[in-house]
Tab-separated table of C-alpha atoms in Angstrom:
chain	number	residue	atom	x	y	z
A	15	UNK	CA	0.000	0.000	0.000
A	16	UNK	CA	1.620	3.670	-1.055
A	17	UNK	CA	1.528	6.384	1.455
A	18	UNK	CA	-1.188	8.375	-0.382
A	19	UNK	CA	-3.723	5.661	-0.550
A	20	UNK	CA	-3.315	4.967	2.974
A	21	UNK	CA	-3.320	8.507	4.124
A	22	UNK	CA	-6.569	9.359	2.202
A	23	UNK	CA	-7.984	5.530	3.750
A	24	UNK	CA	-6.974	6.777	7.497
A	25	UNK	CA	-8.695	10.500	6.025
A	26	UNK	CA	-12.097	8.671	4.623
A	27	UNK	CA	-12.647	6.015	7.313
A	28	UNK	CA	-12.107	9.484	9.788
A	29	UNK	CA	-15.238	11.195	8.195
A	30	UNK	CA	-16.796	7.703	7.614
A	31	UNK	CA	-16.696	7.730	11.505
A	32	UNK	CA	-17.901	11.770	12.340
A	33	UNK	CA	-21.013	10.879	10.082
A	34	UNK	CA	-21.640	8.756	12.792
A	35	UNK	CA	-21.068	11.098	16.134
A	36	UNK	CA	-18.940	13.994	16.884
A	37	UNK	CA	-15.756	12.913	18.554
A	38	UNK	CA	-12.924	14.588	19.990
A	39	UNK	CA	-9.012	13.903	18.603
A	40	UNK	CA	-7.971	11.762	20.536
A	41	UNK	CA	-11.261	9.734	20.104
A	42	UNK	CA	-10.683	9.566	16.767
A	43	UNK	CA	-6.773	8.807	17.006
A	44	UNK	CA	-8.102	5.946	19.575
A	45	UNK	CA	-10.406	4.709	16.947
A	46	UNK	CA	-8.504	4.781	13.801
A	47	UNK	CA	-4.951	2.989	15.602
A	48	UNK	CA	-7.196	0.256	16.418
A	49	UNK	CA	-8.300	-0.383	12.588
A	50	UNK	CA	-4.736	-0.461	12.398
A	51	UNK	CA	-3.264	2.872	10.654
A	52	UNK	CA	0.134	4.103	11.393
A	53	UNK	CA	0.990	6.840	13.479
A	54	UNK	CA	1.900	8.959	10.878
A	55	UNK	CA	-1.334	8.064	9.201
A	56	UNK	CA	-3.424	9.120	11.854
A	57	UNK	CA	-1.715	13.045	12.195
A	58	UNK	CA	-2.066	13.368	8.874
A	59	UNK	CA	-5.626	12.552	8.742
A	60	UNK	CA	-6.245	14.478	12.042
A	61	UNK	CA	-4.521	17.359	10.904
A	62	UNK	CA	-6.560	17.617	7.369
A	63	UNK	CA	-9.725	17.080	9.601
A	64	UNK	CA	-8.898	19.962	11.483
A	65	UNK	CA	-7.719	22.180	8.634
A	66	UNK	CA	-11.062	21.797	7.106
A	67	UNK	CA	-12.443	21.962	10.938
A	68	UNK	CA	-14.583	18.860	10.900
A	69	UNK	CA	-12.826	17.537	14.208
A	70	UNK	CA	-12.241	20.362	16.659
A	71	UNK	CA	-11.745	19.528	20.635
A	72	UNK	CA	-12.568	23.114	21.511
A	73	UNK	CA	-15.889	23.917	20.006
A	74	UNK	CA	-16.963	19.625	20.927
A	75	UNK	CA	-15.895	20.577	24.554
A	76	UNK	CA	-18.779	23.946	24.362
A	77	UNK	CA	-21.718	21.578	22.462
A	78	UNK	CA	-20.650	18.110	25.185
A	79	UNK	CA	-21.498	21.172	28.449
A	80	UNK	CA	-24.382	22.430	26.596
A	81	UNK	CA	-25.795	19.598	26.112
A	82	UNK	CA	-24.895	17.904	29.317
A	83	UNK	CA	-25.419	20.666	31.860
A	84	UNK	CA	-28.774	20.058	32.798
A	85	UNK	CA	-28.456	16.466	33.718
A	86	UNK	CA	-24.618	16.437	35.284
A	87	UNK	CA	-22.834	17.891	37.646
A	88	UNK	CA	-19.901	20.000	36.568
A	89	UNK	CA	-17.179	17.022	38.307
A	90	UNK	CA	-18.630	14.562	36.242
A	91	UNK	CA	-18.527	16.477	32.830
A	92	UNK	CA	-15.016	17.386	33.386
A	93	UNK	CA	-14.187	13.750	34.624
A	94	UNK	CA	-16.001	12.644	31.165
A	95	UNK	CA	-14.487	15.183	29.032
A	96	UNK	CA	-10.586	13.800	30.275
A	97	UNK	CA	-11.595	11.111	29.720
A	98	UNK	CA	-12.257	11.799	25.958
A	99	UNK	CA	-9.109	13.436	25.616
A	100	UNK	CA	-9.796	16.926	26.220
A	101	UNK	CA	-7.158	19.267	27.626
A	102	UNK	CA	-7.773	20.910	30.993
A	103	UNK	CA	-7.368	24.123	29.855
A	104	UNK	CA	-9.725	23.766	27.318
A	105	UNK	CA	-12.307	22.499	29.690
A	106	UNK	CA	-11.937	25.425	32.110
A	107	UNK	CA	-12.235	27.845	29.489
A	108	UNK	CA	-15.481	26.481	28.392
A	109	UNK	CA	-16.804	26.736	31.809
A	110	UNK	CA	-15.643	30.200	32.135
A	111	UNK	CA	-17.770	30.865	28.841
A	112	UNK	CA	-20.221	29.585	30.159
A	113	UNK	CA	-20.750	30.660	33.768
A	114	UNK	CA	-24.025	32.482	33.565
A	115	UNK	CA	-25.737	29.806	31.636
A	116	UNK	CA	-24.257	26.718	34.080
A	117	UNK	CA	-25.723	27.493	37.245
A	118	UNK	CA	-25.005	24.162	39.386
A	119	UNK	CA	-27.832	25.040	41.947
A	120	UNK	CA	-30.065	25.761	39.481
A	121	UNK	CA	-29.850	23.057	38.042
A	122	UNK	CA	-29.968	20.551	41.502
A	123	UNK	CA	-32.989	22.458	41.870
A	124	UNK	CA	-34.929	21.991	38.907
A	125	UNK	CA	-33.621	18.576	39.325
A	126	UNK	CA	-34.880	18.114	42.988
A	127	UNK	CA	-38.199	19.810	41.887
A	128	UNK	CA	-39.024	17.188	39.396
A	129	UNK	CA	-37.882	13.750	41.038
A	130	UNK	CA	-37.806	14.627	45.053
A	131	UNK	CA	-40.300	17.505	45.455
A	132	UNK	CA	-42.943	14.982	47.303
A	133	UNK	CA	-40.038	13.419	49.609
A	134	UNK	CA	-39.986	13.310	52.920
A	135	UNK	CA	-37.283	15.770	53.635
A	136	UNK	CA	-37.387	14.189	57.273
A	137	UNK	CA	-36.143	10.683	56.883
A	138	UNK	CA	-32.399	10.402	56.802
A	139	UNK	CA	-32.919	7.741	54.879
A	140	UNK	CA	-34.228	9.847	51.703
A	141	UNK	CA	-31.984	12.109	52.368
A	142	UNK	CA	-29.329	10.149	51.434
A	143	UNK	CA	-30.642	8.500	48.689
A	144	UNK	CA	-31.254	12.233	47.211
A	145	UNK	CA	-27.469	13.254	48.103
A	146	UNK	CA	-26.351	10.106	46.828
A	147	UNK	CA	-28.373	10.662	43.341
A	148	UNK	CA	-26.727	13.967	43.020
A	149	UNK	CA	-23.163	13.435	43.763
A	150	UNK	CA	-23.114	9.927	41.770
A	151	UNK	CA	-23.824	12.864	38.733
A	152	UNK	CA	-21.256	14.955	39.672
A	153	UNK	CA	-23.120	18.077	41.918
A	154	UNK	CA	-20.821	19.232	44.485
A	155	UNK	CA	-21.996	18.232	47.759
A	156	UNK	CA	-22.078	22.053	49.216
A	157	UNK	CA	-24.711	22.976	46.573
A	158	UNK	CA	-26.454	19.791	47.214
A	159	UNK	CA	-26.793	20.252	51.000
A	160	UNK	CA	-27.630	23.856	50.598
A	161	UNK	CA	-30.921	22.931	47.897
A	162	UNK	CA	-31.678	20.159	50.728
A	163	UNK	CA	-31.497	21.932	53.077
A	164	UNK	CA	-33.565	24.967	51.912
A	165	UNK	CA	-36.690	22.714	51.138
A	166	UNK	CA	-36.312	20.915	54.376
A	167	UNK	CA	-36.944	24.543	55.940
A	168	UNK	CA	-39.610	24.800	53.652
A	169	UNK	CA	-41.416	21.695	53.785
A	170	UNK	CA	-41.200	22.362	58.052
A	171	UNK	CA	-42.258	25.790	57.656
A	172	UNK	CA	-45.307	24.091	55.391
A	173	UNK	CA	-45.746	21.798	58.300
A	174	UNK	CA	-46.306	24.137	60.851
A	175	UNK	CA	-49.105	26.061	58.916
């Protein structure tokens, strides 16, 4: 096999593969070494990807928090996005763009309000099981106390009427 064929193979099974899902570089680098194309292969086809910016870590890292915000806490999206292959830095940044759209309480809340809002705030029992839900997804537990705690007051202050 000549370089050229093999370069434009690693290239076409690349954009065979975004048709599919969005991926980050190293994703894709993951995924094309194991169908077996060389190193050299690979940056080549990563770096023509990128040139005509149909693989780009940065603006995947902005659409994977979008989309994810709502339903994850911001430990577990980071965790998830190093995991993918995604730089620190990078991650951050995104955050930072995003601060006044990501509100972590906010989003416990609306969370809280849909699946615990008929709880008994009372029982330790449920109260674990609600802190549990939350930091298995990531929440930190500070925010998670403080939305607990604030309909615990509420639900006693309800009581009392």
């Amino acid at each position: 096999m000549n370089n050229s064929k093999a370069y434009y193979s690693a290239f076409d099974t690349a954009v065979y593969l975004l048709n599919f899902k969005n991926r980050t570089c190293k994703e894709l680098a993951d995924k094309l070494k194991s169908k077996g194309y060389s190193d050299t292969e690979i940056d080549d086809a990563l770096d023509k990807l990128s040139s005509y910016n149909y693989v780009n870590d940065e603006s995947y890292t902005l659409s994977y928090i979008k989309s994810n915000m709502n339903k994850k806490g911001k430990k577990l999206i980071k965790r998830e996005l190093a995991e993918k292959g995604i730089d620190k830095a990078i991650i951050d940044e995104k955050f930072d763009e995003l601060s006044d759209e990501y509100g972590e309480e906010d989003n416990i809340e609306t969370i809280f309000l849909k699946r615990f809002s008929d709880s008994d705030l009372n029982d330790v029992k449920v109260n674990n099981k609600i802190i549990s839900y939350f930091l298995r997804r990531g929440f930190s537990f500070d925010k998670i106390s403080k939305i607990v705690t604030k309909y615990k007051k509420i639900n006693e202050f309800d009581n009392c009427l």
